[in-house]
PDB file of C-alpha atoms and ligand atoms in Angstrom:
ATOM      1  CA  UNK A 148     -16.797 107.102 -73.455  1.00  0.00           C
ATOM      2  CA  UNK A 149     -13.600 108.831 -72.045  1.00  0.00           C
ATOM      3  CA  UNK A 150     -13.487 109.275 -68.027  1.00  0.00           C
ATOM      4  CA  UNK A 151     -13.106 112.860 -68.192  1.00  0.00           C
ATOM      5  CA  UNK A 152     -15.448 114.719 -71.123  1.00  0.00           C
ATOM      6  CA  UNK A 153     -19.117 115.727 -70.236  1.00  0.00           C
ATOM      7  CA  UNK A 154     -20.666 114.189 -73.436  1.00  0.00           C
ATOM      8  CA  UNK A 155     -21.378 117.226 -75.949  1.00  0.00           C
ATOM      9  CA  UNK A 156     -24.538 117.876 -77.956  1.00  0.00           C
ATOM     10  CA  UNK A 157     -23.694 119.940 -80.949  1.00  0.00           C
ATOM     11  CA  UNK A 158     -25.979 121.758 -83.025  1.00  0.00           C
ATOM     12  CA  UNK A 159     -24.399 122.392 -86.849  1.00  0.00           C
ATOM     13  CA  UNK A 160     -27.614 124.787 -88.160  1.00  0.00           C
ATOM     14  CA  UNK A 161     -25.541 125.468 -91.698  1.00  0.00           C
ATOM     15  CA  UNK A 162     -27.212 127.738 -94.032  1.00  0.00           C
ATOM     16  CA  UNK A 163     -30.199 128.132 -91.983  1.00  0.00           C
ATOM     17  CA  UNK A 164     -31.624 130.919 -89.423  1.00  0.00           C
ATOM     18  CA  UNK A 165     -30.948 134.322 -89.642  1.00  0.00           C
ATOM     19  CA  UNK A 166     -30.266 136.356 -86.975  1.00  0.00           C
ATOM     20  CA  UNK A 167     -34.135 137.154 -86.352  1.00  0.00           C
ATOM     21  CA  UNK A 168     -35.396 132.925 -86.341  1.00  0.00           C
ATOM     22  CA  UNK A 169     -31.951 132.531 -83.957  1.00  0.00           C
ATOM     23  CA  UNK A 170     -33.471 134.730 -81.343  1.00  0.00           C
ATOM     24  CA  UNK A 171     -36.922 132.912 -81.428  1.00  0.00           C
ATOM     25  CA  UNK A 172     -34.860 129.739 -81.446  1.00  0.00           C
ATOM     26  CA  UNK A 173     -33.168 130.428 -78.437  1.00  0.00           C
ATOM     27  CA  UNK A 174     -36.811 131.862 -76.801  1.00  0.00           C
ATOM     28  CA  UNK A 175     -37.881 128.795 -77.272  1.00  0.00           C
ATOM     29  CA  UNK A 176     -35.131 125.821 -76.710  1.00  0.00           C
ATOM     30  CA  UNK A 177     -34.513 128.168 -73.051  1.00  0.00           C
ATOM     31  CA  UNK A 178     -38.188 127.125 -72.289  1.00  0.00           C
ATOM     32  CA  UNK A 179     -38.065 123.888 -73.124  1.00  0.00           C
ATOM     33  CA  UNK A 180     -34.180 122.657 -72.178  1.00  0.00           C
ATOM     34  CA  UNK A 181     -32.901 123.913 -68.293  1.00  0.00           C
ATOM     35  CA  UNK A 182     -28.899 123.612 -67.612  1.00  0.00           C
ATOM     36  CA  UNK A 183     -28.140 120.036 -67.292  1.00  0.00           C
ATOM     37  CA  UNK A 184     -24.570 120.119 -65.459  1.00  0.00           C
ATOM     38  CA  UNK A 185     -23.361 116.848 -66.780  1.00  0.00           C
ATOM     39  CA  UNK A 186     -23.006 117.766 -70.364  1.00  0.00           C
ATOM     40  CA  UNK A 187     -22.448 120.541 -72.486  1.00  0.00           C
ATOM     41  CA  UNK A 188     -24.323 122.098 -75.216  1.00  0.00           C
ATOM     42  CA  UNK A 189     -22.887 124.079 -78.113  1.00  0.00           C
ATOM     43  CA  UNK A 190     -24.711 125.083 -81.234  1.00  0.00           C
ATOM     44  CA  UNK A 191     -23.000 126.549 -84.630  1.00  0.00           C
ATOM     45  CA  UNK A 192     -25.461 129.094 -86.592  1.00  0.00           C
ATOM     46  CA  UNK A 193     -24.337 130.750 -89.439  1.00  0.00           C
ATOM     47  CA  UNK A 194     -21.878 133.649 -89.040  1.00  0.00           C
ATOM     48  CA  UNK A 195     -24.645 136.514 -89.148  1.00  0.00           C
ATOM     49  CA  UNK A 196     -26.608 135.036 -86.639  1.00  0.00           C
ATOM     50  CA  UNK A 197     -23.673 134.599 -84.162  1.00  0.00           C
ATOM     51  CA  UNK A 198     -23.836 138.057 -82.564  1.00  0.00           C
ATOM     52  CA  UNK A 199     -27.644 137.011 -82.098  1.00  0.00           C
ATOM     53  CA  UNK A 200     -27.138 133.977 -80.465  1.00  0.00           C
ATOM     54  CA  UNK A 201     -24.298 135.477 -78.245  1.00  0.00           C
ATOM     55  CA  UNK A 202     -26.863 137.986 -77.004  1.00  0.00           C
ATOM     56  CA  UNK A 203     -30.518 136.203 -76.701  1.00  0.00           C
ATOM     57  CA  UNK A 204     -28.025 133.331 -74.611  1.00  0.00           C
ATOM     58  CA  UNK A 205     -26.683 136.361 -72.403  1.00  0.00           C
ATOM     59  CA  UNK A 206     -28.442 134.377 -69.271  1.00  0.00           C
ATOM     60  CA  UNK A 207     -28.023 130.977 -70.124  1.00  0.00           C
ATOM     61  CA  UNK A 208     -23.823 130.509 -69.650  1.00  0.00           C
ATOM     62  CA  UNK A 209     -24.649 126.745 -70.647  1.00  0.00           C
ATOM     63  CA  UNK A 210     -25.103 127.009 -74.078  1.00  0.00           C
ATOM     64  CA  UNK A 211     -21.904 127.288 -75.923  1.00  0.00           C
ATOM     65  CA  UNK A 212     -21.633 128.583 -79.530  1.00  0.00           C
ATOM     66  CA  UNK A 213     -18.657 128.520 -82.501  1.00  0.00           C
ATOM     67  CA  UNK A 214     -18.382 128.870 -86.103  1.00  0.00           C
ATOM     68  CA  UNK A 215     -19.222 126.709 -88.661  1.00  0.00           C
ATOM     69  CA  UNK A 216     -15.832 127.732 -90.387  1.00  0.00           C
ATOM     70  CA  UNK A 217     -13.064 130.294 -90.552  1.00  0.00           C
ATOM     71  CA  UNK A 218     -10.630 130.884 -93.292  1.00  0.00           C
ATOM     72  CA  UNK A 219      -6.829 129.495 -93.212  1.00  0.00           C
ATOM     73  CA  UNK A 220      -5.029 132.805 -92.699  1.00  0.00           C
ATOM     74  CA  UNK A 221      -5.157 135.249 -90.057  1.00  0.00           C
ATOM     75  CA  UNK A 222      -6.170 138.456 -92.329  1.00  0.00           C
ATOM     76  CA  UNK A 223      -5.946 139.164 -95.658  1.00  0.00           C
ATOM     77  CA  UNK A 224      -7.588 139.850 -99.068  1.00  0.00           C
ATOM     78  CA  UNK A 225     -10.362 137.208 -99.382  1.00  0.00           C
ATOM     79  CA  UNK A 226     -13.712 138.716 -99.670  1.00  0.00           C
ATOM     80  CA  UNK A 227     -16.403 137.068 -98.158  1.00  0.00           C
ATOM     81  CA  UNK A 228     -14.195 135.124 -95.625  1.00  0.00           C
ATOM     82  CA  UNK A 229     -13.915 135.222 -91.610  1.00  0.00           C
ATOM     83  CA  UNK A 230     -10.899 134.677 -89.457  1.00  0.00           C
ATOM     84  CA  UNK A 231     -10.454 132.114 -86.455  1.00  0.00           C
ATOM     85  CA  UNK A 232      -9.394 135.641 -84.731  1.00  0.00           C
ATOM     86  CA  UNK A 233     -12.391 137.634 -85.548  1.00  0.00           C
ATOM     87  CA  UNK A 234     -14.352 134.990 -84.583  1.00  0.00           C
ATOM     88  CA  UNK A 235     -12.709 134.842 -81.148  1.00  0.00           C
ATOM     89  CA  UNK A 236     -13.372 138.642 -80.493  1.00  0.00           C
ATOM     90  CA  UNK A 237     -17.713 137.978 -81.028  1.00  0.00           C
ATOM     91  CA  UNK A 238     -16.713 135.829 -77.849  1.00  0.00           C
ATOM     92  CA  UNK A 239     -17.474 132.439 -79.292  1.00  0.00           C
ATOM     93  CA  UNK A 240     -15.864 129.193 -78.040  1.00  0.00           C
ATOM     94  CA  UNK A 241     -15.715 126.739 -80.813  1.00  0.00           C
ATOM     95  CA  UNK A 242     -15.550 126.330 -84.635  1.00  0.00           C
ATOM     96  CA  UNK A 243     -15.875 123.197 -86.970  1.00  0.00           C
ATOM     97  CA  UNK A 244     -13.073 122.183 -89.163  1.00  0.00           C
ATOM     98  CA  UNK A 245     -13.435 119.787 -92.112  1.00  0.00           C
ATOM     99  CA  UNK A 246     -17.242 119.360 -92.176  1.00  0.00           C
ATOM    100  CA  UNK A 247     -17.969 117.555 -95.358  1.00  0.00           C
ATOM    101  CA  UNK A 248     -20.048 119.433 -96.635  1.00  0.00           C
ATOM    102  CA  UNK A 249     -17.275 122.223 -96.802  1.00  0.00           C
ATOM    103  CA  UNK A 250     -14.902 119.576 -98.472  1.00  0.00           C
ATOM    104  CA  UNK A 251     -17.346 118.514-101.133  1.00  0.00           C
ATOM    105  CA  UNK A 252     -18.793 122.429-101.939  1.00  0.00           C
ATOM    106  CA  UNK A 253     -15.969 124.221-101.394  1.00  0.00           C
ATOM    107  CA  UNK A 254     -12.804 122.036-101.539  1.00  0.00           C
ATOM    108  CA  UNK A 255     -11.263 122.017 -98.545  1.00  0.00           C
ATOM    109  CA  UNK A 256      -9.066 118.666 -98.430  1.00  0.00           C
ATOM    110  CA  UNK A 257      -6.948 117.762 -95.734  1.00  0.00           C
ATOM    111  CA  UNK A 258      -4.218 119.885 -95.527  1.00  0.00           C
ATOM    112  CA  UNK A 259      -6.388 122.961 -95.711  1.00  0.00           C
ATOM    113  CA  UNK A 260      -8.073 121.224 -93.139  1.00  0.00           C
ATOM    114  CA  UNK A 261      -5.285 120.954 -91.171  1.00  0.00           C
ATOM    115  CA  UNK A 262      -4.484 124.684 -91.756  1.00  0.00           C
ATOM    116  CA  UNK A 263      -7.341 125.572 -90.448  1.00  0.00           C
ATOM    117  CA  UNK A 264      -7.339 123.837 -87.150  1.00  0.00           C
ATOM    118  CA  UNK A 265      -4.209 125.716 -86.566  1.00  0.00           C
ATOM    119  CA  UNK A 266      -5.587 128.894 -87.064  1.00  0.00           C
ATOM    120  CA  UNK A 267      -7.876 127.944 -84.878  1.00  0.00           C
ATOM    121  CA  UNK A 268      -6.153 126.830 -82.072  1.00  0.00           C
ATOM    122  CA  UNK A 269      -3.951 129.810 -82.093  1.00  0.00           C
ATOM    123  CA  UNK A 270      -6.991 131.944 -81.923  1.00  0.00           C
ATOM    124  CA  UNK A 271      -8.130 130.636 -78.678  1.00  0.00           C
ATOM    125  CA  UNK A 272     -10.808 128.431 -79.591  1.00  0.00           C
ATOM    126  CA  UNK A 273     -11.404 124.960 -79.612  1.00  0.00           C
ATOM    127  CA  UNK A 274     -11.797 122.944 -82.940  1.00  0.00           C
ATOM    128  CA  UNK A 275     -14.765 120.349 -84.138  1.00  0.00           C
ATOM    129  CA  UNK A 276     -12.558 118.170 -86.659  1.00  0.00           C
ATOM    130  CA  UNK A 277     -14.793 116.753 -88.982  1.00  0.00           C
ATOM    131  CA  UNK A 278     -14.156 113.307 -90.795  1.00  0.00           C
ATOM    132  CA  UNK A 279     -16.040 110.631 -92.496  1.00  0.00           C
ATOM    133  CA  UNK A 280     -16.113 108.248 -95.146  1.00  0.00           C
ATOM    134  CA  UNK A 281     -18.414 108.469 -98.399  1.00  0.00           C
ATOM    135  CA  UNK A 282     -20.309 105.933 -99.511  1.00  0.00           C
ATOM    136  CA  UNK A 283     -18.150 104.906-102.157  1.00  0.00           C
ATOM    137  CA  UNK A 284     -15.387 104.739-100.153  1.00  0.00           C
ATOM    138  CA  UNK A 285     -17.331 102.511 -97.355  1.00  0.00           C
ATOM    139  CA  UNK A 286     -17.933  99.990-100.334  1.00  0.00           C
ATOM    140  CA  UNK A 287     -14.527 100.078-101.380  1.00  0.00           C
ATOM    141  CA  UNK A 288     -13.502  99.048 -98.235  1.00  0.00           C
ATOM    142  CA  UNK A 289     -11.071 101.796 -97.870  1.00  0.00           C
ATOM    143  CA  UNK A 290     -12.620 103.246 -94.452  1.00  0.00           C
ATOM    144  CA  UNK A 291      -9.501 102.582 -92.022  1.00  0.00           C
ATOM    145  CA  UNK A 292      -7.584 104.526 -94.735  1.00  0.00           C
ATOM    146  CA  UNK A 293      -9.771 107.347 -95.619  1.00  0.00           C
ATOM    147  CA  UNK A 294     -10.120 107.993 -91.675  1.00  0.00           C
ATOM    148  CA  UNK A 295      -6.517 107.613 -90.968  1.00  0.00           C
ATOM    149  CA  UNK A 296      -5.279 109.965 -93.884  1.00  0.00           C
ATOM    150  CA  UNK A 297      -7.684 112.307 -92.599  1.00  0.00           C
ATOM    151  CA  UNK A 298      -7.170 112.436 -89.056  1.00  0.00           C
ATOM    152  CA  UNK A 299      -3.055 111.633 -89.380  1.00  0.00           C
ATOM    153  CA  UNK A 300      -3.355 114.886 -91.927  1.00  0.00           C
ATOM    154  CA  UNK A 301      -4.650 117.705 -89.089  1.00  0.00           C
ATOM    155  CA  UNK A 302      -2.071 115.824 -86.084  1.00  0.00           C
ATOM    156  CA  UNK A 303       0.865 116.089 -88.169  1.00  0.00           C
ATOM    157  CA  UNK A 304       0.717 119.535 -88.772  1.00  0.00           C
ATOM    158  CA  UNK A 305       0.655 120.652 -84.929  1.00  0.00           C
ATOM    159  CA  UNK A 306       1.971 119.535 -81.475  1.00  0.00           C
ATOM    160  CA  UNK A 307      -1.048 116.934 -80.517  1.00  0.00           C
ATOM    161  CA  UNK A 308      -3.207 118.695 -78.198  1.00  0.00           C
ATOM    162  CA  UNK A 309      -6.277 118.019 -76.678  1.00  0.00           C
ATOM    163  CA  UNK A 310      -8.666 117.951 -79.812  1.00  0.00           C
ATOM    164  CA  UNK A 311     -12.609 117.438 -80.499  1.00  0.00           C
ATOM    165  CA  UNK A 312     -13.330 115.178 -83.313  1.00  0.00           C
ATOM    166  CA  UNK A 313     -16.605 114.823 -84.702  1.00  0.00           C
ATOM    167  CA  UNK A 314     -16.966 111.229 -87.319  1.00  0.00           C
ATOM    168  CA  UNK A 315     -19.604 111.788 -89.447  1.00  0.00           C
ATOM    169  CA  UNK A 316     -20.106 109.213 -92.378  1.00  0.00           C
ATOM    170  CA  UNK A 317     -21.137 111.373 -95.815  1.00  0.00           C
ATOM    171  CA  UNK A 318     -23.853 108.401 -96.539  1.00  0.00           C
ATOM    172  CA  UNK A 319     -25.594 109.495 -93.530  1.00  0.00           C
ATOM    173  CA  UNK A 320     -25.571 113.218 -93.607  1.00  0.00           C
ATOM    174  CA  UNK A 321     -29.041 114.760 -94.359  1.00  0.00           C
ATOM    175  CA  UNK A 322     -30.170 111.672 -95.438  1.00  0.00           C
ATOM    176  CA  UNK A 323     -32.083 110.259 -92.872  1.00  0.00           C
ATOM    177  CA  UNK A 324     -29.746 107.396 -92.697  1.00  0.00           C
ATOM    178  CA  UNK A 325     -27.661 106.505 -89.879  1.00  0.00           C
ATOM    179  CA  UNK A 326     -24.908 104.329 -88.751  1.00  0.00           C
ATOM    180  CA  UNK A 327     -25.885 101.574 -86.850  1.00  0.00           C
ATOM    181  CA  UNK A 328     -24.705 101.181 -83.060  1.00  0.00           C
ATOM    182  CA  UNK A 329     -22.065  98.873 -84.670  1.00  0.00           C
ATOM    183  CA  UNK A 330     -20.880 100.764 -87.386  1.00  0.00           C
ATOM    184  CA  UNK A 331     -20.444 103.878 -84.977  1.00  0.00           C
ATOM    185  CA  UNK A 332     -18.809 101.845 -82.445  1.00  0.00           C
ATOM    186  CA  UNK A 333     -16.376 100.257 -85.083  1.00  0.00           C
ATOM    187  CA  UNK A 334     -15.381 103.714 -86.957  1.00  0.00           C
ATOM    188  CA  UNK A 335     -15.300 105.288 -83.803  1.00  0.00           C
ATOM    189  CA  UNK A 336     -12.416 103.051 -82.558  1.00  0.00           C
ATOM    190  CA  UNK A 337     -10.687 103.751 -85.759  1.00  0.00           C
ATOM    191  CA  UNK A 338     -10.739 106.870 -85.367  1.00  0.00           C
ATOM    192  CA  UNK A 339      -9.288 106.939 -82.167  1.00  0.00           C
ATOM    193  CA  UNK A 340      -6.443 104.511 -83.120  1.00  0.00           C
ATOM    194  CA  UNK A 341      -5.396 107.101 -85.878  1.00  0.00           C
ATOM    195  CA  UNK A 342      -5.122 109.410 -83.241  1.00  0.00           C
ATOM    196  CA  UNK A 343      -3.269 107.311 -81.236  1.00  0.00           C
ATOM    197  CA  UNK A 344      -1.032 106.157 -84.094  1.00  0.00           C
ATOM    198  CA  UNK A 345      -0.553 109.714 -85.248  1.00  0.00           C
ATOM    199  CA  UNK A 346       0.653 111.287 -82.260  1.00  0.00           C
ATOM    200  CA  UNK A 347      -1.823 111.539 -79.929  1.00  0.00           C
ATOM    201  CA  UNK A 348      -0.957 108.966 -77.804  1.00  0.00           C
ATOM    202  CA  UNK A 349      -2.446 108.501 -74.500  1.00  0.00           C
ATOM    203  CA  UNK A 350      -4.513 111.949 -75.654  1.00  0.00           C
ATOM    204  CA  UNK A 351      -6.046 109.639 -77.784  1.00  0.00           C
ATOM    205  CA  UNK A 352      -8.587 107.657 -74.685  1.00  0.00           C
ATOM    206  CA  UNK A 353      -9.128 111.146 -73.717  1.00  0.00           C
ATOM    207  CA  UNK A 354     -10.097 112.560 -76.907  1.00  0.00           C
ATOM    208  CA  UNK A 355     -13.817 113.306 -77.670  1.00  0.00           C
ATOM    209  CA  UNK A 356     -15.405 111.901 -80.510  1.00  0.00           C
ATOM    210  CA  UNK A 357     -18.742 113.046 -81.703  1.00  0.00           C
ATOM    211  CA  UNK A 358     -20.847 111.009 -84.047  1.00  0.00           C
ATOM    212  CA  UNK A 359     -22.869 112.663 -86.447  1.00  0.00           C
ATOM    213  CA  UNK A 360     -25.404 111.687 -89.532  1.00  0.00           C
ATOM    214  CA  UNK A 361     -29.058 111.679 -89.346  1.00  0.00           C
ATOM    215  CA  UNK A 362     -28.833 112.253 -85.549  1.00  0.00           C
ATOM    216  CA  UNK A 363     -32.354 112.348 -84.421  1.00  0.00           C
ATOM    217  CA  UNK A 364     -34.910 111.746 -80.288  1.00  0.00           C
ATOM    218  CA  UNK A 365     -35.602 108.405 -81.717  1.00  0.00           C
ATOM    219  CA  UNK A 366     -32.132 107.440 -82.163  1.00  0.00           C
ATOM    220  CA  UNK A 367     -30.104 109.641 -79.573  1.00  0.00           C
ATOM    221  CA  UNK A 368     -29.812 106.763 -76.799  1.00  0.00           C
ATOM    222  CA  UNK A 369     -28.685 103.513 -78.931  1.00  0.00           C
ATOM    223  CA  UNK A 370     -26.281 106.422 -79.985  1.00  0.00           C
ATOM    224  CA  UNK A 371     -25.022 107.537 -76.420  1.00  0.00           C
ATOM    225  CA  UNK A 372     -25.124 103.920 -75.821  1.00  0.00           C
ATOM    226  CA  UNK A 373     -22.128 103.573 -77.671  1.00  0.00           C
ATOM    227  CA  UNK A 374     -18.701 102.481 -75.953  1.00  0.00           C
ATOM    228  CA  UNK A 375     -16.805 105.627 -77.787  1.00  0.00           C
ATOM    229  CA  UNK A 376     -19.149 107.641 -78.834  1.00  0.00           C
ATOM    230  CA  UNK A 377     -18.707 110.978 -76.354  1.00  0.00           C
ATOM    231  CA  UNK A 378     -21.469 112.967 -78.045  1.00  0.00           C
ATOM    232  CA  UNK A 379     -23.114 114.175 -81.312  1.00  0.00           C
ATOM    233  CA  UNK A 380     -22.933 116.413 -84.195  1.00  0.00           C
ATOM    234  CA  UNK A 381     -26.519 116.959 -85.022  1.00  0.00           C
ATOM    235  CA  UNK A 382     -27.752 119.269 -88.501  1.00  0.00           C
ATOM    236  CA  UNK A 383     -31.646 118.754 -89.182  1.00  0.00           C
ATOM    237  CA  UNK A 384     -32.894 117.996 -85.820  1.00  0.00           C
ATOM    238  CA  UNK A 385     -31.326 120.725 -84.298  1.00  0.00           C
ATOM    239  CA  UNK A 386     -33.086 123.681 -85.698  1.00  0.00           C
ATOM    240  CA  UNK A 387     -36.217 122.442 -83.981  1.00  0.00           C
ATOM    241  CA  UNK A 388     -36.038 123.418 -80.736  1.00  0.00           C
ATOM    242  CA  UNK A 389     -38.122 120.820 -79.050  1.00  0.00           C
ATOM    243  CA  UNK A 390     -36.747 118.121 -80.911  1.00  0.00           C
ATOM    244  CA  UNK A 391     -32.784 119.317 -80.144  1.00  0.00           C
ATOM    245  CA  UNK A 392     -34.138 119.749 -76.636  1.00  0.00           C
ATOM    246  CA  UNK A 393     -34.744 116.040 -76.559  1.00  0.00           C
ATOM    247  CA  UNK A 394     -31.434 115.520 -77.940  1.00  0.00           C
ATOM    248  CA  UNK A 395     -29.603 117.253 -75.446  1.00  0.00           C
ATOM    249  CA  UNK A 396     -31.964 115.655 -72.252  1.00  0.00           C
ATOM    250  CA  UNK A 397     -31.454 112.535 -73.628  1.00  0.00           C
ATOM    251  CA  UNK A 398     -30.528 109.784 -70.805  1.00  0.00           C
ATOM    252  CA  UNK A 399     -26.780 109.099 -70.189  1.00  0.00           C
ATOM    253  CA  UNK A 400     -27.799 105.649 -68.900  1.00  0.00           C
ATOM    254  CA  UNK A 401     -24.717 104.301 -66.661  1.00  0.00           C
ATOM    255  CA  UNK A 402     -21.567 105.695 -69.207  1.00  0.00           C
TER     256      UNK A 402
HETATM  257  P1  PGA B 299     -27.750 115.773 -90.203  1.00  0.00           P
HETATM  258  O1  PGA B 299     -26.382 116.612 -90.344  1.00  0.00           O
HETATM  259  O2  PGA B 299     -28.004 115.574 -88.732  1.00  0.00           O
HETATM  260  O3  PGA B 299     -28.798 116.635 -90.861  1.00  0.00           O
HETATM  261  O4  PGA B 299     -27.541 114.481 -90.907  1.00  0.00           O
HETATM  262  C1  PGA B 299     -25.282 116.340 -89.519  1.00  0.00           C
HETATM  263  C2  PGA B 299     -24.121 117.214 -89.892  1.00  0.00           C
HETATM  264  O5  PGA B 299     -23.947 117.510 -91.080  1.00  0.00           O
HETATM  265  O6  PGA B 299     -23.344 117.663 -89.023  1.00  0.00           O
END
């Protein structure tokens, strides 16, 4: 865990809630999860429900909320698509970059990636980079490499700035599975030795790292246990609000 960050609880909903179940969300996870001023809290519904969420939140400043993508370029002819900048003026704070579930459905490989988190940046809001390592390349023993390429992609395309990075293994997305305490610990200390080696330098024992895969209240504090691991990325326990209110209240032990 870095000095500085407040650990971050993410919530990545995807494809689900629509503007009306955000609002009831909200209702409810207000009820059931007060301010905590030692961490932060930031949730990514799809891009119809943002406006929602931005609203129903009006009174609760400590809930953050982003984007679960935005397209490379600024404006342009690409229908169906949404710009870092228009995503900026619906006031959000954040948006994800590289989640693999974009990468596997809809292509986007590093260097798009990369784009992306400069589009981004120049809109005024902070970036979630996404990496992680599929199953096939865990057993191929090409983990160091796959992270590297992918973080040493997005910090050679930009001056190295403060960044959020978020490792999520593919193996352990949506499948109940998750990384042991060990595994996390390891891949998260790869991850920030490709940041290190590609140009992050001392940003790199600043730089938050999220864990995400199968993030769930019985496995939040081995998690948050973790030397390195500065927070989570969570997908299927976060749309229920009780159970993401656990999440989020988890205890931070003695980090
Ligand atoms: P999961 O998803 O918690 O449902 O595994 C995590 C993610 O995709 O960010």
């Amino acid at each position: 865990m870095s000095m500085r960050a407040k650990p971050l609880f993410a919530a990545n909903w995807k494809m689900f809630k629509g503007p009306r179940e955000t609002e009831e969300f909200v209702g409810r996870f207000s009820s059931v999860y007060s301010a905590h001023p030692d961490r932060r809290v930031v949730f990514f519904p799809p891009s119809i429900s943002l406006e929602a969420f931005v609203r129903s939140t009006d009174q609760r400043p400590d809930l953050e909320v982003g984007i679960q993508d935005v397209h490379e370029e600024v404006d342009g002819a690409h229908t169906g698509s949404i710009s870092a900048l228009m995503a900026a003026q619906v006031g959000l704070d954040w948006a994800l970059a590289g989640h693999s579930e974009r990468r596997r459905e809809f292509g986007d490989d590093d260097a798009l990636v990369a784009a992306k988190v400069g589009r981004i940046l120049d809109s005024g809001l902070r970036p979630i980079v996404c990496v992680g390592e599929t199953l096939e390349e865990r057993e191929a023993g090409v983990l160091t490499e796959v992270l590297e390429r992918q973080v040493r992609t997005v910090l050679a395309s930009m001056d190295a700035g403060p960044l959020t990075w978020a490792y999520e293994p593919v193996w352990a997305i949506g499948t109940g599975r998750t990384a042991s305490p060990e595994d996390a610990g390891q891949a998260h200390e790869i991850v920030r030795q490709a940041i290190r080696g590609g140009g992050g330098g001392e940003l790199a024992d600043s730089a938050v790292i999220l864990y995400g895969g199968s993030v769930k209240p019985s496995n939040i504090e081995a998690l948050m246990a973790v030397p390195g691991v500065d927070g989570v990325l969570v997908g299927g326990a976060s749309l229920d609000p009780e159970a993401f209110a656990v999440i989020c209240a988890c205890p931070l032990g003695t980090r």
